[in-house]
Coordinates of C-alpha atoms in Angstrom, one line a residue:
M1 CA 17.4 3.5 45.2
S2 CA 18.6 1.4 42.2
A3 CA 18.1 2.4 38.6
L4 CA 16.0 -0.7 37.9
A5 CA 13.7 0.1 40.7
T6 CA 12.6 3.2 38.9
L7 CA 11.6 1.3 35.8
K8 CA 8.3 -0.6 35.2
L9 CA 9.4 -4.3 34.7
I10 CA 7.1 -6.7 33.0
C11 CA 7.1 -10.3 31.6
S12 CA 6.8 -10.0 27.8
K13 CA 7.2 -12.3 24.9
R14 CA 7.8 -11.2 21.3
S15 CA 5.4 -12.8 18.9
K16 CA 6.9 -14.8 16.0
S17 CA 4.6 -13.4 13.3
L18 CA 2.0 -10.7 12.8
P19 CA -1.7 -11.5 12.5
P20 CA -2.9 -11.8 8.9
A21 CA -5.0 -8.6 9.1
V22 CA -2.0 -6.6 10.3
M23 CA 0.1 -8.0 7.5
R24 CA -2.5 -7.0 4.9
R25 CA -2.9 -3.6 6.4
N26 CA 0.9 -3.0 6.3
K27 CA 0.9 -4.1 2.6
L28 CA -1.7 -1.5 1.8
L29 CA 0.1 1.1 3.8
V30 CA 3.3 0.6 1.7
K31 CA 1.3 1.1 -1.5
L32 CA -0.4 4.2 -0.1
A33 CA 2.9 5.7 0.8
D34 CA 4.0 5.2 -2.8
Q35 CA 0.8 6.9 -4.0
I36 CA 1.4 9.8 -1.7
A37 CA 4.9 10.2 -2.9
L38 CA 3.7 10.1 -6.5
A39 CA 1.0 12.7 -5.9
Q40 CA 3.5 15.0 -4.1
A41 CA 6.0 14.6 -6.9
Q42 CA 3.4 15.5 -9.5
A43 CA 2.3 18.5 -7.5
E44 CA 5.9 19.8 -7.4
G45 CA 6.3 19.2 -11.2
R46 CA 8.9 16.4 -10.9
T47 CA 9.0 12.7 -11.7
L48 CA 9.1 10.0 -9.1
S49 CA 11.8 7.4 -9.4
L50 CA 11.4 4.5 -7.0
T51 CA 13.6 1.5 -7.2
R52 CA 13.5 -2.1 -5.9
Q53 CA 15.9 -5.0 -5.6
R54 CA 15.5 -7.9 -7.9
S55 CA 17.4 -11.2 -8.1
I56 CA 18.5 -12.1 -11.7
K57 CA 20.1 -15.4 -12.8
D58 CA 22.9 -15.1 -15.2
V59 CA 22.2 -17.5 -18.1
S60 CA 25.9 -18.3 -18.9
T61 CA 27.2 -18.8 -15.4
G62 CA 24.0 -19.7 -13.5
E63 CA 24.9 -17.3 -10.7
R64 CA 22.2 -15.2 -9.1
R65 CA 22.9 -11.5 -8.4
D66 CA 20.8 -8.7 -7.1
V67 CA 20.2 -5.7 -9.3
T68 CA 18.3 -2.4 -8.7
V69 CA 15.5 -1.9 -11.1
P70 CA 13.0 0.9 -11.4
K71 CA 9.6 0.4 -9.6
R72 CA 6.5 1.3 -11.6
V73 CA 3.9 3.1 -9.6
R74 CA 0.5 3.5 -11.4
E75 CA -1.8 6.3 -10.3
W76 CA -4.9 5.3 -8.3
W77 CA -6.7 8.5 -9.5
F78 CA -8.3 9.4 -12.8
A79 CA -10.7 11.9 -14.4
G80 CA -14.2 10.7 -13.9
D81 CA -17.3 11.1 -16.2
T82 CA -18.0 14.5 -14.7
G83 CA -14.5 15.7 -15.3
K84 CA -13.6 15.7 -11.6
L85 CA -10.7 13.7 -10.2
N86 CA -11.7 10.3 -8.7
V87 CA -9.5 8.4 -6.3
T88 CA -9.8 4.6 -5.8
L89 CA -8.0 2.4 -3.2
K90 CA -6.5 -0.8 -4.5
Y91 CA -5.4 -4.0 -2.8
G92 CA -3.3 -5.9 -5.4
S93 CA -5.2 -5.4 -8.6
K94 CA -8.6 -5.1 -7.1
Q95 CA -10.4 -1.9 -6.0
L96 CA -11.7 -1.8 -2.4
D97 CA -15.3 -0.7 -1.7
L98 CA -15.0 2.2 0.6
A99 CA -18.7 1.9 1.4
R100 CA -21.4 -0.4 0.1
G101 CA -21.4 0.1 -3.7
K102 CA -19.0 3.0 -3.6
N103 CA -15.4 2.5 -4.6
A104 CA -14.1 6.0 -5.3
I105 CA -13.7 9.4 -3.8
E106 CA -14.6 12.4 -5.9
L107 CA -12.2 15.4 -5.4
G108 CA -12.8 19.0 -6.2
G109 CA -9.3 19.5 -7.6
R110 CA -5.8 18.2 -7.7
E111 CA -4.8 20.2 -4.6
E112 CA -7.1 17.9 -2.5
L113 CA -5.3 14.7 -3.7
V114 CA -2.4 14.5 -1.2
P115 CA -4.6 15.3 1.9
V116 CA -7.2 12.7 0.8
L117 CA -4.5 10.1 0.4
Q118 CA -3.1 10.9 3.8
K119 CA -6.6 10.6 5.3
L120 CA -6.9 7.2 3.7
K121 CA -3.6 6.2 5.2
V122 CA -4.8 7.2 8.7
A123 CA -8.0 5.2 8.1
V124 CA -6.0 2.1 7.1
E125 CA -3.7 2.5 10.1
A126 CA -6.7 2.6 12.4
G127 CA -8.1 -0.6 10.9
E128 CA -11.2 1.0 9.5
L129 CA -10.9 -0.9 6.2
D130 CA -9.9 -4.3 7.5
A131 CA -13.2 -5.9 6.5
Q132 CA -12.9 -4.6 2.9
I133 CA -9.3 -5.7 2.7
E134 CA -10.2 -9.2 4.0
A135 CA -13.0 -9.5 1.5
V136 CA -10.8 -8.6 -1.5
S137 CA -7.9 -10.7 -0.2
G138 CA -10.3 -13.7 0.2
A139 CA -11.5 -13.3 -3.4
M140 CA -8.0 -13.1 -4.6
R141 CA -6.9 -16.2 -2.6
S142 CA -9.9 -18.2 -4.0
R143 CA -8.5 -17.9 -7.5
F144 CA -5.4 -19.8 -6.5
V145 CA -7.2 -22.8 -5.0
K146 CA -7.3 -25.9 -7.2

């Protein structure tokens, strides 16, 4: 028996691009990963130092070169009116409504922060927030239309 006969062979074609909903979901997942890393660093008592690549043009020579610059990660959590910690989910600069009229999650303490962010990541991966992401994304896109 040949080695290929033991494998399941199919006809498949790789898609050229991802659907827009998946691209938006991936964008939010990257930002959520940054928030989880920031929360874990704060829980351990250290600072988070993320970097990114940036292309800079030299004024005198006109050449472009890539440099590594620090990446600023702003916290998505804050102390609410009651003194408890509130977590919001942001797409770009806009907050997502997690349910109708509710845009934050109230936590009992800082120790709940990382598990809640990880649950949000699972929800985004499962596509549970695609409608909210689409609504915020559409509102942001409408600002750019002339």
